[in-house]
Coordinates of C-alpha atoms and ligand atoms in Angstrom, one line a residue:
X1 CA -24.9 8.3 -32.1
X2 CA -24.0 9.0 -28.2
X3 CA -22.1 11.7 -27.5
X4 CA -18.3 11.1 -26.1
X5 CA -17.9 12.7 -23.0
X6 CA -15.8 15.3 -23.0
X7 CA -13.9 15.0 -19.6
X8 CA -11.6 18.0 -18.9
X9 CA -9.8 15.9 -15.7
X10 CA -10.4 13.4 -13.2
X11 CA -9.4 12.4 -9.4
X12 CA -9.2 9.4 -8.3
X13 CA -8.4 9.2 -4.1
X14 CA -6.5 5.8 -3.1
X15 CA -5.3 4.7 0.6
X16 CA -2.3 3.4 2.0
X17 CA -2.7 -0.4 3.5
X18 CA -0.6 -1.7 5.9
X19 CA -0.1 -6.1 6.9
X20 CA -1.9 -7.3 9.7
X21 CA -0.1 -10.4 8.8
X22 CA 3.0 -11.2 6.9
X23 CA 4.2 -14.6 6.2
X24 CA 7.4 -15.2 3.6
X25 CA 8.1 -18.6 2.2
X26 CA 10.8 -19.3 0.4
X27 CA 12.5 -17.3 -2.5
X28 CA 10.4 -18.4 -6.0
X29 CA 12.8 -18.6 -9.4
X30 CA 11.0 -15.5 -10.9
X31 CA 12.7 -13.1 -7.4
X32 CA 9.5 -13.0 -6.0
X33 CA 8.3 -14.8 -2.8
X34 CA 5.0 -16.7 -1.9
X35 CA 3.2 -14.7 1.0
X36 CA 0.4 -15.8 2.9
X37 CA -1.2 -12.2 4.1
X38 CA -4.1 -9.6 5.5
X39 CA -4.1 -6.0 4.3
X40 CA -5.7 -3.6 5.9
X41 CA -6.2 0.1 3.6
X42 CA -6.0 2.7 6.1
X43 CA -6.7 6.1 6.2
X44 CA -3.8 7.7 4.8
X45 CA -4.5 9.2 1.0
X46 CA -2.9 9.8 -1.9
X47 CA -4.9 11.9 -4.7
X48 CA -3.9 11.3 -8.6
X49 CA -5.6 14.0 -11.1
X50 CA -5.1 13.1 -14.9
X51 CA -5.8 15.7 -17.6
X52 CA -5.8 15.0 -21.6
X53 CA -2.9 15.3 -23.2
X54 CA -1.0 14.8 -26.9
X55 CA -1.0 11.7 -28.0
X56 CA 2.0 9.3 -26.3
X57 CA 2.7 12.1 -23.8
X58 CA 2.6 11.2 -20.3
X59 CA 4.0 13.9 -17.5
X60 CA 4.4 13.4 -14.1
X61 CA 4.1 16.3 -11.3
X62 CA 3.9 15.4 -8.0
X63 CA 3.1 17.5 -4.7
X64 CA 2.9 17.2 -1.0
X65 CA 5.2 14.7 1.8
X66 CA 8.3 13.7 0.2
X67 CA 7.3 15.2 -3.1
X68 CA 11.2 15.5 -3.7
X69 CA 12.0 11.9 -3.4
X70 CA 9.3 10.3 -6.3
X71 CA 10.1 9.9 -9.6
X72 CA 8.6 12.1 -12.4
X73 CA 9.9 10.3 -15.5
X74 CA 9.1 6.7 -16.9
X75 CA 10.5 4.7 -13.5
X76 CA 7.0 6.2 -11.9
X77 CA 4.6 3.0 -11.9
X78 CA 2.1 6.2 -13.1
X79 CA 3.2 6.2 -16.3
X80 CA 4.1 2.3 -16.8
X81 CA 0.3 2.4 -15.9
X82 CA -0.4 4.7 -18.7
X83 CA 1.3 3.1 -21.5
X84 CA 0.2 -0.5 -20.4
X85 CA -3.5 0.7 -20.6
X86 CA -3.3 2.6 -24.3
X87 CA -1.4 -0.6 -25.3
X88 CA -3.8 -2.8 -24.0
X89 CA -6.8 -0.9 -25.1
X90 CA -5.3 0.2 -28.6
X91 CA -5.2 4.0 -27.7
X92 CA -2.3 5.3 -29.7
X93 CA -3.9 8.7 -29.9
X94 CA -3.7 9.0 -25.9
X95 CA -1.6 11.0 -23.7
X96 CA -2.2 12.5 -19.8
X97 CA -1.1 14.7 -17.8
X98 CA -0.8 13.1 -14.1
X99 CA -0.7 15.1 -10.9
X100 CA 0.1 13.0 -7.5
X101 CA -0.2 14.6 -4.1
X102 CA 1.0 12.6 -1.8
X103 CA 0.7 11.8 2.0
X104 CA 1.3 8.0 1.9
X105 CA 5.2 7.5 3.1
X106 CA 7.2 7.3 -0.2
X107 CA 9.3 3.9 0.0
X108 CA 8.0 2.9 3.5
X109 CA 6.0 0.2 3.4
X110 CA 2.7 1.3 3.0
X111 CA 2.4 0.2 -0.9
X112 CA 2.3 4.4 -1.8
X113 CA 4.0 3.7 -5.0
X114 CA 1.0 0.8 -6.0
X115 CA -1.6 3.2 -4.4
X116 CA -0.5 5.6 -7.4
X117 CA -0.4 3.2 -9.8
X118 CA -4.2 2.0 -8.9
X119 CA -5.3 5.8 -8.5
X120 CA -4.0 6.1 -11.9
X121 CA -5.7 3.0 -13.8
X122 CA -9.1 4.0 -12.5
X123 CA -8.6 7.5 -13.3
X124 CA -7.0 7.0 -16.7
X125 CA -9.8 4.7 -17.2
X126 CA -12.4 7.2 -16.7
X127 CA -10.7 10.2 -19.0
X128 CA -9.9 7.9 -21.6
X129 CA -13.2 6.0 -21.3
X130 CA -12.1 2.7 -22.1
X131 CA -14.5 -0.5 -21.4
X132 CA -12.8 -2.3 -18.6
X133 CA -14.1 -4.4 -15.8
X134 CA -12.9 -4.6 -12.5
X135 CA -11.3 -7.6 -12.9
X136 CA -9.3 -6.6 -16.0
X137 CA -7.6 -3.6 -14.2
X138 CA -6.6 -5.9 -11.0
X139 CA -5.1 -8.1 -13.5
X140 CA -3.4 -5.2 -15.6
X141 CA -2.8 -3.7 -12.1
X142 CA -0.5 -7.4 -11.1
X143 CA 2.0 -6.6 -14.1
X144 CA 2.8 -3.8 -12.5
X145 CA 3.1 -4.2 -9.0
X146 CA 2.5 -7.1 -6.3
X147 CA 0.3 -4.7 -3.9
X148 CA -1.4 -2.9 -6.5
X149 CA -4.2 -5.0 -7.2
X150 CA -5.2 -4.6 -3.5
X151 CA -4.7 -0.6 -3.5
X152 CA -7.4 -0.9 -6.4
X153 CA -9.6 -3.2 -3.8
X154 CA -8.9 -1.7 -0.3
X155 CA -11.1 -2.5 3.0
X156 CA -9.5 -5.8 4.4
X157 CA -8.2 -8.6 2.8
X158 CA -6.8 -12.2 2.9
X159 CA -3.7 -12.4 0.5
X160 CA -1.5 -15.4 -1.5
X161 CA 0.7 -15.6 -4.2
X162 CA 3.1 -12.5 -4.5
X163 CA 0.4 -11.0 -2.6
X164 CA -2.3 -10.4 -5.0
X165 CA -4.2 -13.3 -5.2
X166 CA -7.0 -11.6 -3.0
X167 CA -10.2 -12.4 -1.1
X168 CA -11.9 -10.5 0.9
X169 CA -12.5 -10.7 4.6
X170 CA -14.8 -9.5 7.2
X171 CA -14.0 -7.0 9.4
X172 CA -16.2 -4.9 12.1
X173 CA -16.0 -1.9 13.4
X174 CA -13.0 0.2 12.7
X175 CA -9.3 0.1 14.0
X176 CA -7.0 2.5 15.2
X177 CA -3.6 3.2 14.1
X178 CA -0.7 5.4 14.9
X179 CA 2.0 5.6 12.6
X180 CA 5.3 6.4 12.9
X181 CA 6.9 7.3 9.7
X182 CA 10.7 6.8 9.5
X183 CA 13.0 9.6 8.5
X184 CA 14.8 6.9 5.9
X185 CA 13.7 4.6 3.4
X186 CA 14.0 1.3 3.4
X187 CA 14.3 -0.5 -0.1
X188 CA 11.9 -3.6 -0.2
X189 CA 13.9 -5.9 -2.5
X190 CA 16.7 -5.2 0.4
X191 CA 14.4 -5.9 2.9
X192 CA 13.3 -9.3 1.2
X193 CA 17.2 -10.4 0.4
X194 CA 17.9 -10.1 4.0
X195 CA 14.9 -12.3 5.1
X196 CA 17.1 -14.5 2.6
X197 CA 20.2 -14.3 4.5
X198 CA 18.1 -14.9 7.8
X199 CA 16.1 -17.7 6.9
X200 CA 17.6 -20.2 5.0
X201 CA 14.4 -22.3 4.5
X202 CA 11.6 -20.7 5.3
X203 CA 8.6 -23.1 5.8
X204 CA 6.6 -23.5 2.4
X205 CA 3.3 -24.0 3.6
X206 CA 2.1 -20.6 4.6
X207 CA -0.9 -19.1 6.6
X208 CA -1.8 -16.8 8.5
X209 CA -1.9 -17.0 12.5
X210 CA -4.8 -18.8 13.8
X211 CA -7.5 -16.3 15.4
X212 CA -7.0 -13.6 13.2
X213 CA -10.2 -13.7 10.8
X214 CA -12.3 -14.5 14.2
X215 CA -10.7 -11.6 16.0
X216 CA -11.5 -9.0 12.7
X217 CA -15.0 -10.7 12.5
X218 CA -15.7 -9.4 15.7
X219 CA -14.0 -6.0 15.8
X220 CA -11.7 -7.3 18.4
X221 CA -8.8 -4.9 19.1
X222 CA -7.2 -6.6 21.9
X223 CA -7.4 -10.0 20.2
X224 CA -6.2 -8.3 17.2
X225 CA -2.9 -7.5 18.6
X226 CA -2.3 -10.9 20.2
X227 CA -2.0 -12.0 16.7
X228 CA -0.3 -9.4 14.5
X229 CA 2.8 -10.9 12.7
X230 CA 5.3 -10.0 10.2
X231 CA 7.8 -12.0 9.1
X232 CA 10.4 -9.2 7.5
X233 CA 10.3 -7.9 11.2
X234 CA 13.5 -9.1 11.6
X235 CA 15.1 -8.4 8.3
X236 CA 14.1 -4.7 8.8
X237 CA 15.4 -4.5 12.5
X238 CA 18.8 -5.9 11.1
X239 CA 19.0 -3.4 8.2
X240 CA 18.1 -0.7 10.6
X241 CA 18.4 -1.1 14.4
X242 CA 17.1 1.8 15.5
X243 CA 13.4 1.1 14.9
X244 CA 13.5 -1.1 17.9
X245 CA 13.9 2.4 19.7
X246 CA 10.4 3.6 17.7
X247 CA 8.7 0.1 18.6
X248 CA 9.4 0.0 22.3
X249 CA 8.5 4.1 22.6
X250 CA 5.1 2.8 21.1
X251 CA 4.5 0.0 23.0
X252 CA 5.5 2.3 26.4
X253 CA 2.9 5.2 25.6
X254 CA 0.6 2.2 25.6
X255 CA -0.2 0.8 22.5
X256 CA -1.7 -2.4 22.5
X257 CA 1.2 -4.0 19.6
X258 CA 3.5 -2.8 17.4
X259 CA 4.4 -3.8 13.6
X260 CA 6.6 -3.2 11.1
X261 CA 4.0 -2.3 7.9
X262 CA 5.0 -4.2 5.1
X263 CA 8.6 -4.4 4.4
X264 CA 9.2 -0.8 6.9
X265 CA 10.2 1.3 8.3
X266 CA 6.7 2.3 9.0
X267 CA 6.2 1.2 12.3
X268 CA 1.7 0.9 13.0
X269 CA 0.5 0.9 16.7
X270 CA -2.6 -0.8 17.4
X271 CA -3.9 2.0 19.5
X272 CA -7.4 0.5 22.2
X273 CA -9.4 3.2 21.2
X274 CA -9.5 6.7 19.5
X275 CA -9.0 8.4 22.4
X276 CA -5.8 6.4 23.2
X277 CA -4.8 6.5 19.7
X278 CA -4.9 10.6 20.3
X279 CA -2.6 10.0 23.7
X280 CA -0.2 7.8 21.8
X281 CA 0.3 9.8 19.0
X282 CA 1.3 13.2 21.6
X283 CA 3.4 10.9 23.4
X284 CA 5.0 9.1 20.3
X285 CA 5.5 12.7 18.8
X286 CA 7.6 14.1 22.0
X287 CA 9.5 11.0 22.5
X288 CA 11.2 12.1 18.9
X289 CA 11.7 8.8 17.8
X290 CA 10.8 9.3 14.2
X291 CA 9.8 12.0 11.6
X292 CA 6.2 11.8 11.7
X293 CA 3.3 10.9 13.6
X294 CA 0.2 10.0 11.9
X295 CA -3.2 8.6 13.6
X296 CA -5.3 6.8 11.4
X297 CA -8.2 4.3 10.7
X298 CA -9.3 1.2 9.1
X299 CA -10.2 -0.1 7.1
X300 CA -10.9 2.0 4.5
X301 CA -11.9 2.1 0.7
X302 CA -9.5 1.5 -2.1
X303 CA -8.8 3.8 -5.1
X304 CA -12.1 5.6 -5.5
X305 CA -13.2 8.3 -8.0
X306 CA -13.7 11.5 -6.4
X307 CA -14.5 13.4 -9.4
Ligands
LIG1 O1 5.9 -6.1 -7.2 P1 6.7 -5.0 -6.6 O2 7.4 -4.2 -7.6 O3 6.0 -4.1 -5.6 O4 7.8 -5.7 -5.7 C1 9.0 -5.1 -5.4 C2 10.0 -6.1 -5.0 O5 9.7 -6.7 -3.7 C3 10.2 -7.3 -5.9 O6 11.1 -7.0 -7.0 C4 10.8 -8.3 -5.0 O7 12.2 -8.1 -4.8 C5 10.1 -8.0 -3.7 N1 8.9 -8.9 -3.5 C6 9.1 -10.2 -3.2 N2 7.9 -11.0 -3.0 C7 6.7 -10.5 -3.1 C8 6.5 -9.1 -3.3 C9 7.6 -8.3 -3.5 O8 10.2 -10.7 -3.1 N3 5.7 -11.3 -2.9

């Protein structure tokens, strides 16, 4: 007879990612849209502890940057991760108790939310322990969220579909980021309904600029940059003008691009090197041109046990 384990709680540690490249065809009949893109999982964390609890019971606390603005009820992908995994998995006798600390912006375009949500599958997986493979969270992980298949896969790769048809892709060396987090949110349905309005037909065949997988096979930096693209750019910019301030700041204290992560208002800066990722960040932080500045790498792992 083997013994059950007899798990008192478990962590599971999952990045934020942001879109090297974004492309946005046309507007399918199910709300979503076809993307052609790159993710990148960079390091920015957010931790998800789940404890036993009664059966059906699923509470929500969450800690850390924004704490105040997530969800702690049944709209928290968390616990719509929960319930879809003792469905799935015929657990009626299962319940947890899920603690979030987060550092990933909440609603800013850095798939935080999906990061959860990924955290939360593994971990849930693990306490509960359930016999799934890899490929059966990512696909339990799509029902829930467009990004969160990737949160579950992090390092660097090539996206279709709504975004989680993935493939990895090759990537050398290690990137440098500054981020500027907004001091607003910006919803991405919004975001995607004014791409809408802006481009009445998008093009339907989709890929992603020319260059890109040479310049991330060879740890490029500078031709990195010379191909970063985001199609919601624009969208964002509309809805809120004032990150064009934020960009050009960015681009003065000498990054090599700037990019709108996902659908915003995180703005990334594709910093040279570390050192000039440590300059831009001072100079990003005086210019007071957002809330917070954060200096980061990639890419990184995706939703990893830690415990
Ligand atoms: O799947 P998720 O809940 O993260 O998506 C949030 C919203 O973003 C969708 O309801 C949709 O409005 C928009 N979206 C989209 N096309 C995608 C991904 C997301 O229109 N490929």
């Amino acid at each position: 007879m083997t013994e059950r384990a007899t798990t008192e709680w478990v962590r599971v540690r999952a990045s934020g990612k942001i879109n090297l490249a974004l492309r946005v065809g046309p507007r399918r009949d199910d709300g979503y849209h076809p993307l052609a893109t790159v993710f990148q999982a960079v390091s920015v964390f957010d931790d998800v502890e789940v404890r036993p609890a009664p059966a059906g019971t699923f509470g929500v606390s969450v800690t850390g940057a924004q704490a105040e603005l997530v969800p702690t009820d049944g709209r928290n992908l968390v616990v719509k991760a929960a319930r879809l995994l003792a469905e799935r998995y015929r657990r009626p006798d299962a319940g947890a108790e899920i603690a979030i600390r987060k550092s990933i912006p909440v609603t800013g375009g850095m798939a935080g939310g999906s990061a959860d949500c990924a955290a939360a599958l593994l971990a849930l997986t693990v306490l509960w322990d359930l016999d799934v493979t890899p490929a059966e969270l990512a696909e339990l992980g799509a029902l829930l969220g467009a990004d969160v298949p990737f949160s579950l896969m992090g390092q660097t790769a090539y996206g279709q579909g709504r975004g989680d048809d993935l493939v990895p892709v090759l990537s050398r060396g290690s990137y440098h980021w500054v981020l500027a987090f907004a001091d607003f949110e910006l919803s991405t349905p919004a975001v995607f309904a004014r791409f809408d309005e802006l481009n009445p037909s998008p093009s339907r065949i989709l890929g992603v600029p020319r260059g890109m997988l040479e310049a991330l096979a060879s740890g490029d930096a500078t031709a990195l940059a010379g191909v970063l693209v985001n199609d919601l750019q624009d969208a964002a910019l509309t809805l809120r003008p004032e990150l064009a301030r934020t960009m050009d700041a960015g681009l003065e204290a000498g990054a090599l691009a700037s990019l709108l992560s996902g659908s915003g208002p995180t703005i990334a800066f594709l910093a040279p090197s570390e050192e000039a990722a440590i300059d831009l960040s001072c100079e990003l932080g005086k210019a007071g041109v957002c809330r917070t500045v954060r200096r980061v790498s990639g890419p990184v792992h995706g939703a990893r046990l830690v415990t």
